[in-house]
Coordinates of C-alpha atoms and ligand atoms in Angstrom, one line a residue:
M1 CA 112.7 78.0 70.2
G2 CA 111.3 80.4 73.0
A3 CA 112.0 84.1 73.2
T4 CA 113.9 85.4 76.4
V5 CA 112.3 86.8 79.3
T6 CA 114.9 89.1 81.2
T7 CA 114.8 89.8 84.8
G8 CA 117.8 92.2 85.1
S9 CA 120.6 90.2 86.2
T10 CA 119.2 86.8 84.9
S11 CA 117.2 85.6 82.0
E12 CA 115.3 82.6 81.2
S13 CA 114.2 81.1 78.0
T14 CA 110.1 80.6 77.7
T15 CA 108.5 78.2 75.4
G16 CA 105.2 80.1 75.0
T17 CA 103.6 79.8 71.7
A18 CA 103.6 83.3 70.7
A19 CA 107.3 83.3 71.2
S20 CA 107.9 81.1 68.3
T21 CA 105.6 83.3 65.7
A22 CA 105.8 86.9 66.6
G23 CA 108.7 89.4 66.9
P24 CA 112.1 89.6 65.2
A25 CA 114.6 86.9 65.6
A26 CA 117.1 86.8 68.4
T27 CA 119.8 87.8 66.4
D28 CA 121.9 91.0 65.6
L29 CA 120.8 93.2 63.0
T30 CA 122.3 93.9 59.6
A31 CA 123.9 97.1 59.0
E32 CA 120.6 98.1 57.0
Q33 CA 118.2 97.1 59.8
Q34 CA 120.3 98.7 62.4
A35 CA 120.3 101.9 60.2
A36 CA 116.5 102.0 59.7
F37 CA 115.7 101.2 63.3
D38 CA 118.2 104.2 64.5
A39 CA 116.4 106.4 61.9
V40 CA 113.1 105.7 63.4
V41 CA 114.3 106.3 66.9
A42 CA 116.1 109.7 65.6
D43 CA 113.0 110.8 63.6
D44 CA 110.6 110.5 67.1
G45 CA 108.9 107.5 65.0
R46 CA 107.3 104.3 66.3
V47 CA 108.9 101.0 65.9
E48 CA 106.3 98.3 65.4
P49 CA 106.2 94.4 66.4
R50 CA 107.3 93.4 62.8
D51 CA 110.0 95.8 62.6
A52 CA 113.7 94.6 62.9
M53 CA 114.9 95.9 66.3
P54 CA 118.1 95.2 68.6
E55 CA 117.7 92.2 70.9
A56 CA 118.7 94.3 73.9
Y57 CA 115.7 97.1 72.7
R58 CA 113.3 94.2 72.8
R59 CA 114.4 92.4 76.1
T60 CA 114.4 95.8 77.8
L61 CA 111.0 96.5 76.5
V62 CA 109.7 93.0 77.8
R63 CA 111.3 93.8 81.1
Q64 CA 109.8 97.0 81.7
I65 CA 106.2 96.3 80.2
A66 CA 106.0 92.8 81.9
Q67 CA 106.8 94.9 85.4
H68 CA 104.3 97.5 84.4
A69 CA 101.7 94.9 83.6
H70 CA 102.3 92.8 87.1
S71 CA 102.3 96.1 89.0
E72 CA 98.9 97.0 87.7
I73 CA 97.5 93.5 88.6
I74 CA 99.3 93.3 92.0
G75 CA 98.2 96.9 92.5
M76 CA 94.5 95.8 92.7
Q77 CA 95.0 94.3 96.0
P78 CA 95.7 97.1 98.6
E79 CA 92.6 98.9 97.3
G80 CA 90.7 95.8 96.4
N81 CA 90.9 95.0 100.3
W82 CA 88.6 98.1 101.0
V83 CA 86.0 97.4 98.5
T84 CA 83.7 95.6 101.0
R85 CA 84.5 98.2 103.7
A86 CA 84.0 101.5 101.7
P87 CA 82.1 104.1 103.8
S88 CA 79.3 104.6 101.4
L89 CA 77.8 102.9 98.3
R90 CA 78.9 105.8 96.1
R91 CA 82.6 105.3 97.4
K92 CA 82.2 101.5 96.9
A93 CA 80.9 102.0 93.4
I94 CA 83.7 104.4 92.3
L95 CA 86.7 102.0 93.9
Y96 CA 85.0 99.0 92.3
A97 CA 85.3 100.7 88.9
K98 CA 88.8 101.8 89.7
V99 CA 90.1 98.3 90.6
Q100 CA 88.6 96.7 87.6
D101 CA 90.4 99.6 85.5
E102 CA 93.7 98.3 87.0
A103 CA 92.7 94.8 85.8
G104 CA 92.2 96.2 82.3
H105 CA 95.7 98.1 82.2
G106 CA 97.1 94.7 83.0
L107 CA 95.5 93.3 80.1
Y108 CA 96.6 95.8 77.5
L109 CA 100.0 95.6 78.8
Y110 CA 100.3 92.0 78.6
S111 CA 99.2 92.2 75.2
A112 CA 101.8 94.8 74.3
A113 CA 104.4 92.6 75.9
E114 CA 103.1 89.7 73.5
T115 CA 103.8 91.7 70.5
L116 CA 107.5 91.3 71.5
G117 CA 107.3 87.5 71.1
V118 CA 106.6 86.5 74.6
D119 CA 103.8 84.7 76.2
R120 CA 101.8 86.2 79.3
A121 CA 101.6 82.7 80.8
D122 CA 105.3 82.8 80.9
L123 CA 105.3 86.4 82.4
L124 CA 102.8 85.3 85.0
D125 CA 104.8 82.4 85.9
A126 CA 107.8 84.8 86.3
L127 CA 105.8 87.0 88.7
H128 CA 104.5 84.1 90.7
E129 CA 108.1 82.8 90.8
G130 CA 109.8 86.0 92.1
R131 CA 111.7 86.3 88.6
Q132 CA 110.3 89.6 87.6
K133 CA 109.5 92.6 89.5
Y134 CA 106.5 94.8 90.2
S135 CA 106.5 98.2 91.8
T136 CA 107.7 98.4 95.3
I137 CA 104.8 100.8 96.3
F138 CA 102.4 97.7 96.2
N139 CA 104.2 96.1 99.0
Y140 CA 103.0 98.7 101.6
P141 CA 99.5 97.9 103.3
A142 CA 96.6 99.9 103.1
L143 CA 95.8 99.9 106.5
T144 CA 93.0 102.5 106.7
W145 CA 90.2 104.0 104.2
A146 CA 92.4 107.1 103.9
D147 CA 95.2 105.0 102.5
T148 CA 93.0 104.0 99.7
M149 CA 92.4 107.7 99.0
A150 CA 96.0 108.3 99.3
I151 CA 96.6 105.5 96.8
G152 CA 94.4 107.2 94.1
W153 CA 96.1 110.7 94.9
L154 CA 99.7 109.7 95.3
V155 CA 100.1 106.7 93.7
D156 CA 98.2 107.2 90.7
G157 CA 99.5 110.8 90.6
A158 CA 103.0 109.3 90.3
A159 CA 101.8 106.8 87.8
I160 CA 100.6 109.6 85.6
M161 CA 103.6 111.8 85.6
N162 CA 105.5 108.7 84.7
Q163 CA 103.2 107.3 82.2
V164 CA 102.3 110.2 80.3
P165 CA 105.8 110.5 78.6
L166 CA 105.4 106.9 78.2
S167 CA 102.7 107.2 75.7
R168 CA 105.6 108.9 73.4
C169 CA 107.6 105.9 74.0
S170 CA 109.5 104.5 70.6
Y171 CA 107.5 101.2 70.7
G172 CA 104.2 101.6 69.2
P173 CA 102.1 98.9 71.0
Y174 CA 103.4 100.3 74.4
A175 CA 102.8 103.8 73.7
R176 CA 99.2 103.3 72.3
A177 CA 98.5 101.3 75.4
M178 CA 99.7 104.2 77.6
V179 CA 97.1 106.7 75.9
R180 CA 93.9 105.0 77.5
V181 CA 95.6 104.1 80.8
C182 CA 96.6 107.5 81.6
K183 CA 93.3 108.6 80.8
E184 CA 91.9 106.4 83.5
E185 CA 94.7 107.1 85.8
S186 CA 93.6 110.5 85.6
F187 CA 90.2 109.8 87.0
H188 CA 91.7 107.6 89.6
Q189 CA 94.0 110.6 90.7
R190 CA 91.0 112.9 90.9
Q191 CA 88.9 110.5 93.0
G192 CA 91.8 110.0 95.3
F193 CA 92.2 113.7 95.7
E194 CA 88.3 114.3 96.2
G195 CA 88.3 111.6 98.8
M196 CA 91.1 113.2 100.6
T197 CA 89.6 116.3 100.5
A198 CA 86.4 114.9 101.9
L199 CA 88.6 113.6 105.1
A200 CA 90.9 116.7 105.2
R201 CA 87.6 118.7 105.7
G202 CA 86.0 116.5 107.9
T203 CA 86.2 115.8 111.6
A204 CA 89.5 116.2 113.5
A205 CA 89.9 112.1 113.4
Q206 CA 89.1 112.0 109.7
K207 CA 92.0 114.8 109.1
A208 CA 94.3 113.0 111.4
M209 CA 93.6 109.6 109.3
A210 CA 94.5 111.5 106.1
Q211 CA 97.7 113.1 107.5
D212 CA 98.7 109.3 108.7
A213 CA 98.0 108.1 105.3
L214 CA 100.1 111.0 103.7
D215 CA 102.8 110.2 106.4
R216 CA 103.2 106.6 105.2
F217 CA 102.7 106.8 101.5
W218 CA 104.6 110.0 100.6
W219 CA 108.1 108.4 100.7
P220 CA 107.2 105.0 99.2
S221 CA 105.6 107.3 96.3
L222 CA 108.8 109.0 95.6
M223 CA 110.4 105.8 95.3
M224 CA 108.2 104.6 92.4
F225 CA 110.2 106.7 90.0
G226 CA 113.3 104.3 90.6
P227 CA 116.5 104.8 92.0
P228 CA 118.3 108.2 91.7
D229 CA 120.0 108.7 88.2
D230 CA 123.4 108.1 89.2
A231 CA 122.3 104.7 90.5
S232 CA 119.7 103.7 87.5
P233 CA 121.5 101.3 85.3
N234 CA 118.8 101.1 82.6
S235 CA 118.0 104.9 82.3
A236 CA 120.9 106.2 79.6
R237 CA 120.4 103.2 77.3
S238 CA 116.3 103.3 77.7
M239 CA 116.4 107.0 76.9
A240 CA 118.8 106.9 74.0
W241 CA 116.2 104.2 72.6
G242 CA 113.3 106.8 73.3
I243 CA 111.8 104.3 75.8
K244 CA 112.1 106.5 78.8
R245 CA 111.9 110.3 77.9
F246 CA 112.8 111.6 81.2
S247 CA 115.2 110.4 83.9
N248 CA 113.9 108.9 87.2
D249 CA 114.9 112.2 89.2
E250 CA 113.5 114.4 86.5
L251 CA 110.1 112.9 86.9
R252 CA 110.4 112.5 90.7
Q253 CA 111.0 116.5 90.8
R254 CA 107.8 117.0 88.6
F255 CA 105.9 115.1 90.8
V256 CA 107.0 116.9 94.0
D257 CA 106.4 120.4 92.2
A258 CA 103.0 119.4 91.3
T259 CA 102.0 117.7 94.6
V260 CA 103.2 119.7 97.6
P261 CA 100.5 122.5 96.5
Q262 CA 98.0 119.8 96.5
A263 CA 98.7 118.8 100.0
E264 CA 99.0 122.6 101.1
F265 CA 95.4 123.0 99.7
L266 CA 94.2 120.1 101.8
G267 CA 96.0 121.5 104.9
L268 CA 98.2 118.5 105.3
T269 CA 101.8 118.3 106.0
V270 CA 104.5 116.5 103.8
P271 CA 106.5 114.6 106.2
D272 CA 109.7 116.2 105.0
P273 CA 111.6 118.6 107.0
D274 CA 113.8 119.4 104.2
L275 CA 111.3 120.3 101.7
V276 CA 111.6 123.9 100.8
L277 CA 110.5 125.9 97.6
D278 CA 113.5 127.5 96.0
E279 CA 112.4 130.7 94.9
E280 CA 115.0 131.1 92.1
T281 CA 114.2 127.9 90.3
G282 CA 110.3 127.5 91.2
H283 CA 111.2 124.0 92.3
Y284 CA 110.9 122.3 95.6
R285 CA 114.1 120.9 97.2
F286 CA 113.3 117.9 99.1
G287 CA 115.1 115.3 101.2
T288 CA 116.5 111.9 100.3
P289 CA 114.4 108.9 100.2
D290 CA 115.5 106.2 102.1
W291 CA 117.2 103.9 99.3
D292 CA 118.2 101.2 101.8
E293 CA 114.4 100.8 102.5
F294 CA 113.8 100.7 98.6
A295 CA 116.5 98.1 97.9
R296 CA 114.9 95.7 100.7
V297 CA 111.4 96.0 99.4
V298 CA 112.7 95.3 95.8
A299 CA 114.6 92.3 97.2
G300 CA 111.3 91.0 98.4
D301 CA 111.4 92.3 102.4
G302 CA 108.8 94.9 102.1
P303 CA 105.9 94.7 104.6
C304 CA 103.8 92.7 102.2
N305 CA 105.9 91.0 99.4
R306 CA 105.3 87.6 100.6
Q307 CA 101.4 88.5 101.2
R308 CA 100.9 90.1 97.8
V309 CA 102.6 87.2 95.7
A310 CA 100.7 84.4 97.6
F311 CA 97.4 85.9 97.0
R312 CA 98.3 86.6 93.3
R313 CA 99.4 83.0 93.1
Q314 CA 96.1 81.7 94.8
A315 CA 94.0 84.0 92.4
H316 CA 95.7 82.5 89.5
E317 CA 95.1 79.0 90.7
D318 CA 91.3 79.8 91.6
G319 CA 91.3 81.2 88.1
A320 CA 92.5 78.2 86.2
W321 CA 88.8 77.0 85.3
V322 CA 87.9 80.2 83.7
R323 CA 91.3 80.0 81.4
E324 CA 90.5 76.5 80.7
A325 CA 86.7 77.2 79.9
A326 CA 87.7 80.2 77.6
A327 CA 90.5 78.1 75.7
A328 CA 87.9 75.4 75.1
H329 CA 85.4 78.0 73.9
A330 CA 87.9 79.4 71.6
A331 CA 88.7 76.0 70.3
R332 CA 85.2 75.3 69.6
R333 CA 84.8 78.4 68.0
A334 CA 87.9 77.9 65.6
G335 CA 86.8 74.3 65.0
A336 CA 83.3 75.9 63.8
R337 CA 85.1 78.5 61.7
T338 CA 87.2 75.4 59.9
A339 CA 84.0 73.5 59.5
E340 CA 82.1 76.4 58.0
R341 CA 85.1 77.4 55.6
A342 CA 85.2 73.7 54.5
A343 CA 81.3 73.7 53.7
V344 CA 81.7 77.0 51.9
G345 CA 84.7 75.5 49.9
D346 CA 82.4 72.3 48.9
D347 CA 79.6 74.4 47.9
A348 CA 82.1 76.6 45.7
S349 CA 83.6 73.5 44.1
R350 CA 79.9 72.0 43.3
V351 CA 79.0 75.4 41.7
A352 CA 82.3 75.3 39.6
Ligands
BYC1 N1 110.0 99.1 91.9 O1 117.7 101.1 86.0 P1 116.3 101.5 86.7 C1 100.1 101.8 89.0 C2 114.1 98.5 89.5 S1 101.1 100.7 88.6 C3 110.5 98.1 91.8 O2 116.0 103.0 87.0 P2 114.0 101.4 84.6 C4 98.8 101.4 89.7 C5 114.2 98.2 88.0 O3 113.1 97.7 87.3 C6 102.4 101.6 87.8 N2 111.5 97.8 91.1 O4 115.2 100.9 85.9 C7 98.3 100.1 89.7 C8 115.6 97.8 87.8 O5 115.7 96.4 88.0 P3 116.0 95.4 86.7 C9 103.7 100.9 87.6 C10 112.3 99.1 90.6 O6 113.5 100.4 84.3 C11 97.2 99.8 90.6 C12 116.4 98.3 88.9 O7 115.4 98.9 89.9 N3 104.4 101.9 86.6 O8 100.2 102.9 88.5 O9 115.0 102.1 83.7 C13 96.9 100.8 91.3 C14 116.8 99.8 88.3 O10 116.3 100.8 87.8 C15 111.3 100.2 90.9 C16 105.4 101.3 85.7 O11 105.7 100.0 86.0 C17 110.3 100.3 91.7 N4 109.7 101.3 91.9 O12 113.4 102.5 85.4 C18 97.2 101.9 91.4 C19 106.0 102.4 84.9 N5 112.1 101.3 90.3 O13 114.5 95.3 86.0 C20 98.3 102.4 90.6 C21 107.0 101.8 84.0 C22 113.1 100.8 89.6 O14 117.0 95.8 86.0 N6 108.1 101.7 84.3 N7 113.1 99.4 89.7 O15 116.1 94.0 87.6 C23 109.1 102.6 84.4 O16 109.0 103.7 83.8 C24 110.4 102.3 84.7 O17 110.7 100.8 84.5 C25 111.2 102.8 85.9 C26 112.5 102.0 86.3 C27 111.1 104.2 86.2 C28 110.1 102.1 87.1

């Protein structure tokens, strides 16, 4: 029997091999198991793959970790698009490394999802068929080199704000994956900010390009944190389970508070007429993101949704021979190991 891949309002059964061998059964917990699970969560401990966990907890994690993994690999596209057009060899080498890091993040995350009894091939099918989401931010185009730097500064900056708390998530494999991801995201954010600094201190045309990138990426970056708390159906439960440690609005506020001074340092203007520092609280008050636009992009109607998924599907098809070769190699090695073990067994019986 396959495990279940949740897609929010709908769910599909998967038939992956990992599904039949890993993770707890899709049944309600006994009172004893539930008490053990509750105690781990209450003690701020870590739930591990072999521990009994409520089915809804497992599904929530599969949904979030899969979306997160998909975001990492789809997120390679806007920036990958600029590797061949980077303005110098140094910039190109850095960007190349960053885009490769994103692929690595996808791999850690698909592995973390597999510990919950799903198969990454099924998750990729769900992405390619539009049954699972990825972050809205990657449906906006990187039109200029400054956009690539703004993605590093703002998008990776937002990602760190969201993901550092996830390294304390109650599910062990997800939390551990986040530790390394955050270290790398931190480097990504720094390279984006350094690149924006070079543009902001450059010619008038370069500074204008930096401002234009900020104008277009500011609001979509705020949307990365998800809908407002009063319209976030998953937050309360995910926070009670220790998956999310802060609400969407709390993290959005932290991001604004951290990023506005950086924009000021760059001499750039945040495109929000309502932005003002509240001297009493020390927090910035800011305008409302266009949540209708967010809903449209989530629903598949962003500027690049179709292009991103079509490109991903093509890349997946083009990579089929690599997966086949890797599987054949793994099968041959497994065969060799079996033969070796059999030979050792023969020798042992002759000695006996
Ligand atoms: N885009 O109840 P809510 C990166 C969906 S990649 C699309 O608040 P939740 C990088 C949400 O899924 C970093 N959909 O949900 C890579 C839910 O729909 P379903 C990506 C969104 O899960 C390459 C519905 O709206 N980071 O850094 O409690 C290059 C209601 O929302 C979005 C992660 O994935 C969105 N922005 O909270 C550069 C972080 N927001 O599933 C950089 C991990 C919400 O019920 N994920 N939705 O149908 C999370 O922390 C949480 O899932 C979220 C949403 C805060 C995003």
